Coordinates of C-alpha atoms in Angstrom, one line a residue:
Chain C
X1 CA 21.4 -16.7 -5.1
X2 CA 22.0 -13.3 -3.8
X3 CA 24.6 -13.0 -0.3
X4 CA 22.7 -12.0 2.8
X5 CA 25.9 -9.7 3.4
X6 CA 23.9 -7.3 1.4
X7 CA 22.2 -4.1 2.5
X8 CA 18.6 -4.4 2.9
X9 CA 16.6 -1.1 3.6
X10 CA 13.9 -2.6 6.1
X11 CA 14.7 -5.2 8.2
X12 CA 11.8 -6.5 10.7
X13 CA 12.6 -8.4 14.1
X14 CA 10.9 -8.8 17.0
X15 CA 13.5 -6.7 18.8
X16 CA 11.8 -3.5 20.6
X17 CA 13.7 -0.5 20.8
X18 CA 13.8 1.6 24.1
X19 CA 15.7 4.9 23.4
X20 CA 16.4 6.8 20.1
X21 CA 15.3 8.8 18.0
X22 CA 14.9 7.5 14.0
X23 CA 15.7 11.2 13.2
X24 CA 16.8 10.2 9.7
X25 CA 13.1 7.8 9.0
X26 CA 11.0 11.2 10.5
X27 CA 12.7 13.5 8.3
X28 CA 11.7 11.3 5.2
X29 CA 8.6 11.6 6.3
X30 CA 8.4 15.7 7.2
X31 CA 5.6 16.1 4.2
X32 CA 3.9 13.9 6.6
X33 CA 4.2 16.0 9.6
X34 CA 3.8 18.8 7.8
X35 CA 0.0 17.9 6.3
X36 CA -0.4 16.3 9.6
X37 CA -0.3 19.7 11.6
X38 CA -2.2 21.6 8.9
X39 CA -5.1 18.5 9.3
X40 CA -4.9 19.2 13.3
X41 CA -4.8 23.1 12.7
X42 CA -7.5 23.4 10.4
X43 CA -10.2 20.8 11.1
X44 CA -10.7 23.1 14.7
X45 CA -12.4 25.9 12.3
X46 CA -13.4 23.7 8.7
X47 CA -17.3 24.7 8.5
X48 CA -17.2 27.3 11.6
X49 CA -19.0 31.0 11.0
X50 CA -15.8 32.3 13.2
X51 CA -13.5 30.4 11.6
X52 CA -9.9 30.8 13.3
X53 CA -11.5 33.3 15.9
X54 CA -12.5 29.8 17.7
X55 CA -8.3 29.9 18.3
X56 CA -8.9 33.1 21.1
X57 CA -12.4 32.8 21.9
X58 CA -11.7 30.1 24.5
X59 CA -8.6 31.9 26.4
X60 CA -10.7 34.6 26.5
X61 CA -13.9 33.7 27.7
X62 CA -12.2 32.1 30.4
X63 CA -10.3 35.0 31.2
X64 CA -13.4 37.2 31.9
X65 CA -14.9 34.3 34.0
X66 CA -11.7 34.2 36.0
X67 CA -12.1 38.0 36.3
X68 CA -15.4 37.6 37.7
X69 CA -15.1 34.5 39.7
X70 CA -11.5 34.8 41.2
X71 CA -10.8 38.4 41.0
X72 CA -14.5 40.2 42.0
X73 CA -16.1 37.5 43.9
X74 CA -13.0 35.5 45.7
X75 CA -10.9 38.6 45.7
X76 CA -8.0 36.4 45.0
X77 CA -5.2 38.6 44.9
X78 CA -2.8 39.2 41.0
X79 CA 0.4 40.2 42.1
X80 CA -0.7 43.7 41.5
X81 CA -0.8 42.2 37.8
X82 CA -3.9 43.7 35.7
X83 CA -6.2 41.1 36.5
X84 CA -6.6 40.7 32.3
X85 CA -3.2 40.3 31.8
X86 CA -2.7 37.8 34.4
X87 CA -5.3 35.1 34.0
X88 CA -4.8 35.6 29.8
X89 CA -1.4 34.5 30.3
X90 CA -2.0 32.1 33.1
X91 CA -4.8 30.3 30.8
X92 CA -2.6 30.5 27.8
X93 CA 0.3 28.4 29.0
X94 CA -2.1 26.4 30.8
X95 CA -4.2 25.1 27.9
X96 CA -1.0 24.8 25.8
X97 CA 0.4 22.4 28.4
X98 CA -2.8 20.4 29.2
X99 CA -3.8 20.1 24.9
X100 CA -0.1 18.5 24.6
X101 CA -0.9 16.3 27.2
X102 CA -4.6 15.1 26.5
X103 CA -3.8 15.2 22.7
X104 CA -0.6 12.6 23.1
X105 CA -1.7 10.7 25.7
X106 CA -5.2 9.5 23.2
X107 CA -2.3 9.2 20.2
X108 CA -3.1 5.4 20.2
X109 CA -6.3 5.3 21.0
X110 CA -7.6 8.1 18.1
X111 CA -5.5 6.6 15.4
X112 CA -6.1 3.0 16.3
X113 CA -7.6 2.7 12.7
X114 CA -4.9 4.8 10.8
X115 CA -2.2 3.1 12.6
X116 CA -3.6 -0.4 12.0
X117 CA -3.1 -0.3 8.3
X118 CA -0.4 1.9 7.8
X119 CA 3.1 2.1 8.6
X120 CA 4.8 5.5 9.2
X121 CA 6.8 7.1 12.2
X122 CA 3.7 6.7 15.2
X123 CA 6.0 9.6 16.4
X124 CA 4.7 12.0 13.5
X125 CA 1.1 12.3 15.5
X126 CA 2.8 13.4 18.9
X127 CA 4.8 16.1 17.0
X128 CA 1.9 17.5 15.0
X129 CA -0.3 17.6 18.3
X130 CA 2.8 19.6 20.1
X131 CA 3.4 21.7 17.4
X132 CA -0.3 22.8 16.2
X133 CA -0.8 23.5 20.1
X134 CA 2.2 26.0 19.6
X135 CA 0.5 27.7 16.5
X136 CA -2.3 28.1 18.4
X137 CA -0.3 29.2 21.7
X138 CA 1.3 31.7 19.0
X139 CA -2.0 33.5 17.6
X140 CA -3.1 33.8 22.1
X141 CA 0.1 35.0 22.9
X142 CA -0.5 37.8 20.0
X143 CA -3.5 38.6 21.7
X144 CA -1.7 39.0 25.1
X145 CA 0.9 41.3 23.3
X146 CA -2.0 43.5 22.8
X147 CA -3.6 44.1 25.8
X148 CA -0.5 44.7 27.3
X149 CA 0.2 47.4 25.3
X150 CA -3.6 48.4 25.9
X151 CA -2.3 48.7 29.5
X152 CA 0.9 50.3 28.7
X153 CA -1.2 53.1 27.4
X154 CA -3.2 53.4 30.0
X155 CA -0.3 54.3 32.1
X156 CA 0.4 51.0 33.9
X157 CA 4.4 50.6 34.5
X158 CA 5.7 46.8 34.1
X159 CA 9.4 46.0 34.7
X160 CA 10.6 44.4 31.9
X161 CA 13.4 41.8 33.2
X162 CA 16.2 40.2 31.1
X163 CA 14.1 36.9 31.3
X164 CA 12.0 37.6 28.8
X165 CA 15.2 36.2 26.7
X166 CA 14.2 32.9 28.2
X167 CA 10.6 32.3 27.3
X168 CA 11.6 30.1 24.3
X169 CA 12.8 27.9 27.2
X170 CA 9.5 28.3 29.0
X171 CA 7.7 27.0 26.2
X172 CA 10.0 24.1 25.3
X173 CA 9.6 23.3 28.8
X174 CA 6.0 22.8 28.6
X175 CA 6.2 21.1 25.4
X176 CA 8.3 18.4 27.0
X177 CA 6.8 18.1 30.1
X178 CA 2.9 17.8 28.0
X179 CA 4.2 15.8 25.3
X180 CA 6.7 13.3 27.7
X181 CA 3.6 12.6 29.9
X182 CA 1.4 12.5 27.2
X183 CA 3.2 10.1 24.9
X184 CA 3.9 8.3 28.6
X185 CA 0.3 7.7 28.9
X186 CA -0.5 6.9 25.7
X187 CA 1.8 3.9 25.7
X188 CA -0.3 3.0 29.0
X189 CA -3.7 3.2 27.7
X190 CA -3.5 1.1 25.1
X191 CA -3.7 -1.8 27.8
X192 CA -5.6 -0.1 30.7
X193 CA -7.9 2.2 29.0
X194 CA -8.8 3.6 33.0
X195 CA -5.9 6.2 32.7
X196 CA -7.9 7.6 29.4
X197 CA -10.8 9.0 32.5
X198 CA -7.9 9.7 34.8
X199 CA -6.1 12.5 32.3
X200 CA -9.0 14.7 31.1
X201 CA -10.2 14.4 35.4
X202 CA -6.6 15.2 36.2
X203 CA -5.7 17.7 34.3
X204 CA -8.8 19.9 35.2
X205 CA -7.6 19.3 39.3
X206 CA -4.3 20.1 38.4
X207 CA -5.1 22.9 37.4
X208 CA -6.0 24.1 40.8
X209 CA -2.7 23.2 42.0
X210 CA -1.0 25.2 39.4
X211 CA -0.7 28.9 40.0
X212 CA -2.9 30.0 36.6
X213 CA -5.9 31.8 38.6
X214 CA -3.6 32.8 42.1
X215 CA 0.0 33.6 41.8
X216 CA 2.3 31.5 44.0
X217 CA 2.7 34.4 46.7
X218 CA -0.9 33.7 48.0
X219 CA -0.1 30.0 49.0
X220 CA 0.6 30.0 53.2
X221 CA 3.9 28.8 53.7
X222 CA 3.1 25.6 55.1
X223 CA 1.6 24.6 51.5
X224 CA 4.3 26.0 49.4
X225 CA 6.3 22.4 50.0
X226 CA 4.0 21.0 47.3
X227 CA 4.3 22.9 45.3
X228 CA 7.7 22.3 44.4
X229 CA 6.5 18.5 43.1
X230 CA 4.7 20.4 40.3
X231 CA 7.4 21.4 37.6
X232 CA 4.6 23.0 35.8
X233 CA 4.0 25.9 38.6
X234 CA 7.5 27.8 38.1
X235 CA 7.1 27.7 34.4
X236 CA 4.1 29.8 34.9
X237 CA 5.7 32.1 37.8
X238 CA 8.6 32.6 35.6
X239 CA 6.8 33.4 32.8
X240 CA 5.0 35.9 34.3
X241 CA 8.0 37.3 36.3
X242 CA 9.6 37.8 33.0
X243 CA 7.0 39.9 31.2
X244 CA 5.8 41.8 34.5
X245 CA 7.8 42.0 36.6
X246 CA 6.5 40.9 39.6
X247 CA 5.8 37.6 41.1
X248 CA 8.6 35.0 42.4
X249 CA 11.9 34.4 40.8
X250 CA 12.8 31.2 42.6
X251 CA 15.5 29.7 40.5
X252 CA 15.9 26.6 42.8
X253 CA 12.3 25.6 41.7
X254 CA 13.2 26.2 37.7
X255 CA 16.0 24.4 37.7
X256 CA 14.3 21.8 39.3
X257 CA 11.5 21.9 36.8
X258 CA 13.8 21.9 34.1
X259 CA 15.4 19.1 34.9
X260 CA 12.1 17.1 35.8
X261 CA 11.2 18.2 31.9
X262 CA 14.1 16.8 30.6
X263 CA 13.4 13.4 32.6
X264 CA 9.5 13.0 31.9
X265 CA 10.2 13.2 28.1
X266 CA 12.8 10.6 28.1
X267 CA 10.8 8.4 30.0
X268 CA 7.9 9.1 27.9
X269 CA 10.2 8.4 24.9
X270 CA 11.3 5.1 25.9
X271 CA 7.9 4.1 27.0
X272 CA 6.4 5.2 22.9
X273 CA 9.0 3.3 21.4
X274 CA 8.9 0.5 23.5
X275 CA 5.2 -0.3 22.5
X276 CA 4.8 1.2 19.5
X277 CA 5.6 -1.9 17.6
X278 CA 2.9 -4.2 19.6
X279 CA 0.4 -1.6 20.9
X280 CA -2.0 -2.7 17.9
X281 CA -2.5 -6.1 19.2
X282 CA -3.8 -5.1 22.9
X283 CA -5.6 -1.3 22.1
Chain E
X1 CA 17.6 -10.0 -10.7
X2 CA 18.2 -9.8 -6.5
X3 CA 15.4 -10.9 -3.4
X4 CA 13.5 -8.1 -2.6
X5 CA 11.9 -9.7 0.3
X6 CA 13.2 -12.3 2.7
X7 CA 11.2 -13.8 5.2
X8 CA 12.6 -16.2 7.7
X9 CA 11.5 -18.3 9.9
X10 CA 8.1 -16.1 10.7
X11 CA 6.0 -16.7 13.6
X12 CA 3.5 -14.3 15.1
X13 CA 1.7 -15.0 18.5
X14 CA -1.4 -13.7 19.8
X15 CA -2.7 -13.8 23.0
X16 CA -6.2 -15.0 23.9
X17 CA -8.7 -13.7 26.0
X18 CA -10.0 -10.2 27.1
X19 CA -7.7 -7.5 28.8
X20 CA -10.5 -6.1 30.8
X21 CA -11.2 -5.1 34.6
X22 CA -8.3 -5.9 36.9
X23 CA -6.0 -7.0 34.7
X24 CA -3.4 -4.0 35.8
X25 CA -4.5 -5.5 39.3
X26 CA -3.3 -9.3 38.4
X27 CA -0.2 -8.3 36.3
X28 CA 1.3 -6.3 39.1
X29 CA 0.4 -9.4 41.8
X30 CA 1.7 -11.6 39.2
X31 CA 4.7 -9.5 38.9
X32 CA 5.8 -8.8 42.2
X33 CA 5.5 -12.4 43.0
X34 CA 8.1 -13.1 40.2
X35 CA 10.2 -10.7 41.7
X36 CA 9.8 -12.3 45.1
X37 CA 10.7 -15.9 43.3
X38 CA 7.3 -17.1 44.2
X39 CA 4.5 -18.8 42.2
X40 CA 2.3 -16.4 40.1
X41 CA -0.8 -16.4 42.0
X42 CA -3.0 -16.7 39.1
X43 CA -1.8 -19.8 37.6
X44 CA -4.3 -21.8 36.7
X45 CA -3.9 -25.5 38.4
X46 CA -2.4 -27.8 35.9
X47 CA -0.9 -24.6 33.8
X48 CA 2.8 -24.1 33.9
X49 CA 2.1 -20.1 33.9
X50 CA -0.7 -18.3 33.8
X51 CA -0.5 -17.3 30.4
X52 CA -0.7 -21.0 29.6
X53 CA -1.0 -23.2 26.8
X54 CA -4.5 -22.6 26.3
X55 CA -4.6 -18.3 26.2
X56 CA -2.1 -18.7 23.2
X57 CA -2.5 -19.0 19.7
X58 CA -0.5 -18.7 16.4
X59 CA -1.5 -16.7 13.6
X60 CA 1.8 -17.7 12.0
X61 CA 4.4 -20.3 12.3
X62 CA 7.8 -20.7 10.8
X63 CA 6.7 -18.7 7.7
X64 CA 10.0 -18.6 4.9
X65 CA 9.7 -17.3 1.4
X66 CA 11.6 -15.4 -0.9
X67 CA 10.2 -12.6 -3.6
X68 CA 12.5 -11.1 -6.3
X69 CA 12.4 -8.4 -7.4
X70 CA 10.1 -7.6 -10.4
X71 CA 8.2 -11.0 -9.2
X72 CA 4.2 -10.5 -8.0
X73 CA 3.1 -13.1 -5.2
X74 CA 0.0 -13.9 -4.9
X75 CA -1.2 -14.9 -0.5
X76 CA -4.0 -17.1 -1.0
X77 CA -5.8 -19.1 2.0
X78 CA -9.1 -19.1 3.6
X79 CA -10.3 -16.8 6.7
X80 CA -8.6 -16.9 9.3
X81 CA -5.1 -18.7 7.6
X82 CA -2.9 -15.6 8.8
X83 CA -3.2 -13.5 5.5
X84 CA -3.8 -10.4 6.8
X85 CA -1.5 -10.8 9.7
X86 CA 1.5 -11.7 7.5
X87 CA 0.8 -8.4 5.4
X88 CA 0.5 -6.4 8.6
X89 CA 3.8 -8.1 9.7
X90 CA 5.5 -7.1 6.3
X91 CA 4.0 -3.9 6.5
X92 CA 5.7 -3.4 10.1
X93 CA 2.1 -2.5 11.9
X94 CA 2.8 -4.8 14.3
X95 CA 6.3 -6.8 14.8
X96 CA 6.7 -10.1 14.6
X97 CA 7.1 -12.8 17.8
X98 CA 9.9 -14.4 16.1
X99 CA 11.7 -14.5 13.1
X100 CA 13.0 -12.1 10.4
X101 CA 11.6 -10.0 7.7
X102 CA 14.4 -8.0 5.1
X103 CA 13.5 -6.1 2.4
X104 CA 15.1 -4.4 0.1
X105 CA 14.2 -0.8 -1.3
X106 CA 11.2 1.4 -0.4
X107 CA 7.9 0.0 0.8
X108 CA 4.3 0.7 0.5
X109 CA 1.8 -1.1 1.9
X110 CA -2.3 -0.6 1.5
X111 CA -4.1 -2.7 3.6
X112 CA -7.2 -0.3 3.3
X113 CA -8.5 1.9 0.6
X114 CA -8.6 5.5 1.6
X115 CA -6.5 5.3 4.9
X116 CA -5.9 8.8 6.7
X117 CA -9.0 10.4 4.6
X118 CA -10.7 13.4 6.4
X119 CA -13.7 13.8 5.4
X120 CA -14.0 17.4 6.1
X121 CA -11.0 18.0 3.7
X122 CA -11.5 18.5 -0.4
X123 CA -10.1 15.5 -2.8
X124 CA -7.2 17.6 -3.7
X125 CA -6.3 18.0 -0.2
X126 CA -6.8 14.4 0.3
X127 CA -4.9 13.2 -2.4
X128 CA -1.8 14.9 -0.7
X129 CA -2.8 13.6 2.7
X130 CA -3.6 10.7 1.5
X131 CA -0.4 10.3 -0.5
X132 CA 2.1 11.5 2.2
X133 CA 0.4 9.1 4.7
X134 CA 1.1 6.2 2.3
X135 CA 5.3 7.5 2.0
X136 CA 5.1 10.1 -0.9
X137 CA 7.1 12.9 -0.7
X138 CA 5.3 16.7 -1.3
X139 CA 6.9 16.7 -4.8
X140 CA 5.6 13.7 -6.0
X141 CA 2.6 14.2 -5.5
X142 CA 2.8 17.5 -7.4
X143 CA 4.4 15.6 -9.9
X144 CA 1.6 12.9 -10.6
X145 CA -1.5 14.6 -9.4
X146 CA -2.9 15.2 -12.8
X147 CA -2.6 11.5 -13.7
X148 CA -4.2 10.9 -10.1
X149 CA -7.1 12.6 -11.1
X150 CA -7.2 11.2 -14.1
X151 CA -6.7 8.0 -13.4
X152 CA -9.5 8.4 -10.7
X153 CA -12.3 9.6 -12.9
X154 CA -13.3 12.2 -11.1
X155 CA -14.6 15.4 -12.8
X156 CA -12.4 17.9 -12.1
X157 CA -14.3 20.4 -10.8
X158 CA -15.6 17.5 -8.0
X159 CA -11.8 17.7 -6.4
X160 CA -12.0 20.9 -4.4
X161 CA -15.6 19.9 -2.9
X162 CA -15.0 17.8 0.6
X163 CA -15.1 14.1 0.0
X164 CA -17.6 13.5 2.7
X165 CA -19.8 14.9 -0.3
X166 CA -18.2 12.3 -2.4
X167 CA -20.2 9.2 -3.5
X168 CA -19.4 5.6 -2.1
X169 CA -17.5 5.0 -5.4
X170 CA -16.0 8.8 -6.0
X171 CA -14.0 8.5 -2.6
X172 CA -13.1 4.9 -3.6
X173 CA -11.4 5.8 -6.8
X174 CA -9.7 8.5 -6.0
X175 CA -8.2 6.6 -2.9
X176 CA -7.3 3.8 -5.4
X177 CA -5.7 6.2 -7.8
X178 CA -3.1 7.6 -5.0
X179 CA -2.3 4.7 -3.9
X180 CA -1.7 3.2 -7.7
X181 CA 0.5 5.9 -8.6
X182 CA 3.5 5.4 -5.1
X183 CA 6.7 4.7 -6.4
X184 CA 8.0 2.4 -3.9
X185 CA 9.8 -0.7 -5.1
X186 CA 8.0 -2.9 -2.7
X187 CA 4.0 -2.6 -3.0
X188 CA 1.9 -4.9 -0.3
X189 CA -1.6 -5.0 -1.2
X190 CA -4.6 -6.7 0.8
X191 CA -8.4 -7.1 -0.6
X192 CA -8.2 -3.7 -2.1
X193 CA -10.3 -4.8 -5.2
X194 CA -13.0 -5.8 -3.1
X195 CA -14.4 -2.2 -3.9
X196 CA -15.2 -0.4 -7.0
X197 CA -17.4 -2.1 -9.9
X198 CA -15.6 -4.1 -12.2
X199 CA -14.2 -1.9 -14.8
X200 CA -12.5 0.0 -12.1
X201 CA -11.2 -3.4 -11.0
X202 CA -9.6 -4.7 -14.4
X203 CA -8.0 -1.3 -14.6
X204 CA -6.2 -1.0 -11.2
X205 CA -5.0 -4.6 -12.2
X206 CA -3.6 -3.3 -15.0
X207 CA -2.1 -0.6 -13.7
X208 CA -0.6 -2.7 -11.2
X209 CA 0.5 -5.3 -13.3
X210 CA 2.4 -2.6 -15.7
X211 CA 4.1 -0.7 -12.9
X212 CA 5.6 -3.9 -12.0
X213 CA 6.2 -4.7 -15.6
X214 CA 7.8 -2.0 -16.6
X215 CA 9.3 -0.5 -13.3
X216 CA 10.4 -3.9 -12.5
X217 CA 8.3 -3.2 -9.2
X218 CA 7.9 -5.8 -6.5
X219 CA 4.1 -7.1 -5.3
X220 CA 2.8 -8.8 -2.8
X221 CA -0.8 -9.3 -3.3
X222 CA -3.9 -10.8 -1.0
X223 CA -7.4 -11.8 -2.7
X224 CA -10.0 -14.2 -2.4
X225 CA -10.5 -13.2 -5.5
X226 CA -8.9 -16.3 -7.8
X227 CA -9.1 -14.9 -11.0
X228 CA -7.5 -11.8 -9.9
X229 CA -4.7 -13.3 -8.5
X230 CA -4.4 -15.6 -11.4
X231 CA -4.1 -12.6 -13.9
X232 CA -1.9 -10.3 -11.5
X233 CA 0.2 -12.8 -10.0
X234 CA 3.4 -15.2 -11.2
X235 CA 3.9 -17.2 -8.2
X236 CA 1.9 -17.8 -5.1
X237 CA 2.1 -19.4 -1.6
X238 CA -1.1 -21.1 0.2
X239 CA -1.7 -20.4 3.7
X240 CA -3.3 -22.1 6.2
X241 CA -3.9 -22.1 9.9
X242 CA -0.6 -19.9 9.9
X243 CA 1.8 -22.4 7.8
X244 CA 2.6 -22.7 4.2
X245 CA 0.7 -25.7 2.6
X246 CA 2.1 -25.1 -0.6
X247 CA 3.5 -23.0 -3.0
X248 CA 4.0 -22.8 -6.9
X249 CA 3.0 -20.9 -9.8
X250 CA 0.1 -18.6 -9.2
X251 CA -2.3 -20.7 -11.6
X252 CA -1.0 -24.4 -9.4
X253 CA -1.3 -22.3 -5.8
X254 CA -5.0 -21.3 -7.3
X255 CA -5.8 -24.8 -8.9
X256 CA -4.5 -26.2 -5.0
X257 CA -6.7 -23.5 -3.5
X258 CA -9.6 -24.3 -5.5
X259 CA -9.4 -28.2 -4.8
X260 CA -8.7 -28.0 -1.3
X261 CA -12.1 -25.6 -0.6
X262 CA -13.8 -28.2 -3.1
X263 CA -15.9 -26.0 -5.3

């Protein structure tokens, strides 16, 4: 008979974690993550004419409708932005946030069959959904480097500021806030499958409450008290601030969406790990 | 020779019933009247709770074995005896209500033939997929993908064409063939074999039964299939309605099996 004092590799209990982060289990599996985001990235284009194309088309297109809808027809105001420049980059971050969010938050739900008959990290899925919506956040952002220097060109004068330094923050901050709420949800829905309607109808109204087709200037004062709940709205601002110079700077409201980030995807973390282990009996 | 797997005092619990409209509604009634210290207001009259005696069931109960290492067990029972839901348990797809499971060493489990396949992606992409789903590491797959291929049967100029062009029985052998060449110590298999004509069969057995042979590999293996667990298979446990009945040799479990069912 062999002691029990020995080490075993896996040991099973019912025990469910809360917080932590098996860094040491994700990194055997980073061939994992790795295929895991190519199969995201790739299966957008597999049998397309336009192939990666599809990656800019969308930001695009709904750039010129925002152009034509907000801009010429509501005569919303830009911040004296090029109206291009503004909605590109305001539909950019935008989608890159909300893709996080919708992709996490269906994690269980979409890989109910791969999950019930294979064990690996679950977190793998969450972090190949973030990081292919960075790739593709990338390859848009390219494409926002260019028209502004189309409009550099032309003459137009934008005041680089020293926060351009920060837009790695920016983005992390989005990926935390889309993949906290996201892996938050997705915990959820795997008993109350109601909050699967609620995101995609969400997301699309909060949108509106998100400066990405007005900057934050245009909101009367009365108003602007909400938008201080919405940690995704200074993000934006910032962002565009940074690379043009104009718009609001209002650190108060960074800080506090930085913070709020920070919170959503530990709560989000807690909530994964806490139902990973018993999500497949109640999807 | 040392255990490999441990299993100790098992139990796994389901709960019965649909989780369907309102339930959000009644669990947060039911929970703020715990928090008030008053009666759940969905108890049933005559029920101690409301998840009573009736809305549980278990799949398992007290379940203890031992595997060494090297050995090959053999899960026999009929439908419903809590086969699939001790793999799954061992497996760590879902965690267990009570009890412990320890293993030793690396493990693999394959529940499913062909798990994580995209059909949109070629078999060579699959076979890394595939493989790195199942706990293979980039470079062991490079390592064995000629003998994958091999192994599978697949004409080699089939493996860069997407295996949603595959036939039923392509797609089935290459999955089979990734899966038999994993180099964990620990491999759980359930009903694989039920795919694939017969050949194909005989010869994943005996590719499984010389990995663990000469590897000194550890397998735990599920089949309705009698004979195959007979020729895999040293020892076996029968299962049923979530207990052991019996356990033995894999050729007493089977002879057990085969009385009990009476054919």
């Amino acid at each position: 008979m062999t002691s029990d004092k020995e080490a075993w590799d896996v040991v099973i209990t019912p025990k469910r974690m809360w917080l932590g982060l098996n860094l040491k289990e994700l990194r055997q599996y980073k061939d994992l993550i790795a295929l895991m985001i190519r199969r995201e990235f790739v299966s957008v284009y597999k049998q397309t004419i336009f192939g990666p194309l599809w990656f800019v088309f969308q930001p695009l297109m709904s750039t010129f409708l925002y152009m034509f809808v907000f801009g010429n027809i509501a005569q919303m105001g830009t911040d004296e932005i090029p109206q291009a420049l503004f909605y590109f980059s305001g539909t950019m971050l935008w989608t890159f946030f909300a893709t996080t969010l919708q992709k996490c938050s269906d994690t269980f739900i979409n890989n109910a069959g791969l999950f019930g008959k294979v064990y690996f990290p679950r977190l793998t899925m969450p972090i190949a959904y973030v990081t292919n919506a960075f790739f593709t956040l990338l390859i848009q952002f390219a494409v926002m480097l260019v028209f502004y220097v189309y409009y550099l060109a032309n003459g137009v004068q934008f005041s680089l500021s020293w926060w351009i330094l920060t837009t790695p923050i920016y983005i992390l901050q989005l990926a935390l806030l889309g993949t906290g709420f996201g892996i938050m949800i997705s915990a959820l829905t795997t008993k109350y499958h109601d909050l699967r309607n609620l995101v995609s109808f969400g997301l699309s109204l909060l949108m509106y409450a998100t400066p990405v087709v007005y900057p934050i200037s245009s909101i009367p004062v009365r108003w602007k008290v909400l938008f201080q709940f919405n940690p995704v709205a200074p993000v934006i601002e910032m962002f565009r601030y940074s690379f043009f110079g104009k718009g609001s700077c209002n650190l108060k409201m960074w800080a506090y969406s930085l913070i709020v980030s920070v919170v959503v995807f530990l709560l989000g973390l807690m909530t994964f790990n806490h139902n990973e282990q018993t999500f497949i009996d109640v999807v | 020779m040392s255990t490999a797997v441990k299993v100790e005092h098992l139990s796994k619990e389901y709960r019965l019933g649909v989780i369907g409209n309102g339930s959000l509604w009644k669990d947060i009634q039911s929970w703020t009247a715990k928090l008030q210290g008053k009666p759940d207001p969905w108890t049933k009259i005559n029920e101690e709770s409301r998840i009573g005696k009736r809305e549980r069931f278990w799949a398992l109960k007290d379940i203890n074995f031992e595997v060494q290492q090297g050995e090959r067990l053999g899960i026999i029972g009929r439908n419903g005896a809590g086969k699939s839901t001790l793999l799954k348990i061992l497996s760590q797809i879902t965690a267990p209500t009570e009890g412990v499971v320890k293993m030793r060493g690396h493990v693999a489990s394959l529940l499913e033939v062909g798990t994580g396949f995209h059909p949109e992606f070629t078999g060579r992409e699959n076979i890394y997929l595939n493989g790195a789903i199942l706990g293979m590491s980039k470079a062991d797959i490079d390592r064995n993908f000629d003998e994958i291929v091999a192994f599978s049967e697949i004409e080699p100029e089939f493996i860069d064409t997407p295996v949603k062009r595959y036939s039923s029985g392509m797609y089935v052998r290459l999955a089979f063939a990734v899966a038999a060449h994993l180099n964990s110590e620990i491999l759980i298999a359930d009903e694989v074999l039920a795919v694939g004509d017969v050949k194909f069969q005989e010869k994943c057995l005996g590719k499984m039964k010389e990995v663990s042979e000469k590897q000194g590999r550890t397998i735990l293996f599920v089949s309705h299939n009698i004979g195959a667990v007979r020729q895999l298979c040293q020892i076996g446990i029968l299962l049923e309605h979530g207990a052991i009945v019996f356990s033995g040799s894999a050729d007493e479990v089977a002879t057990e099996y085969v009385k009990e069912i009476g054919c």
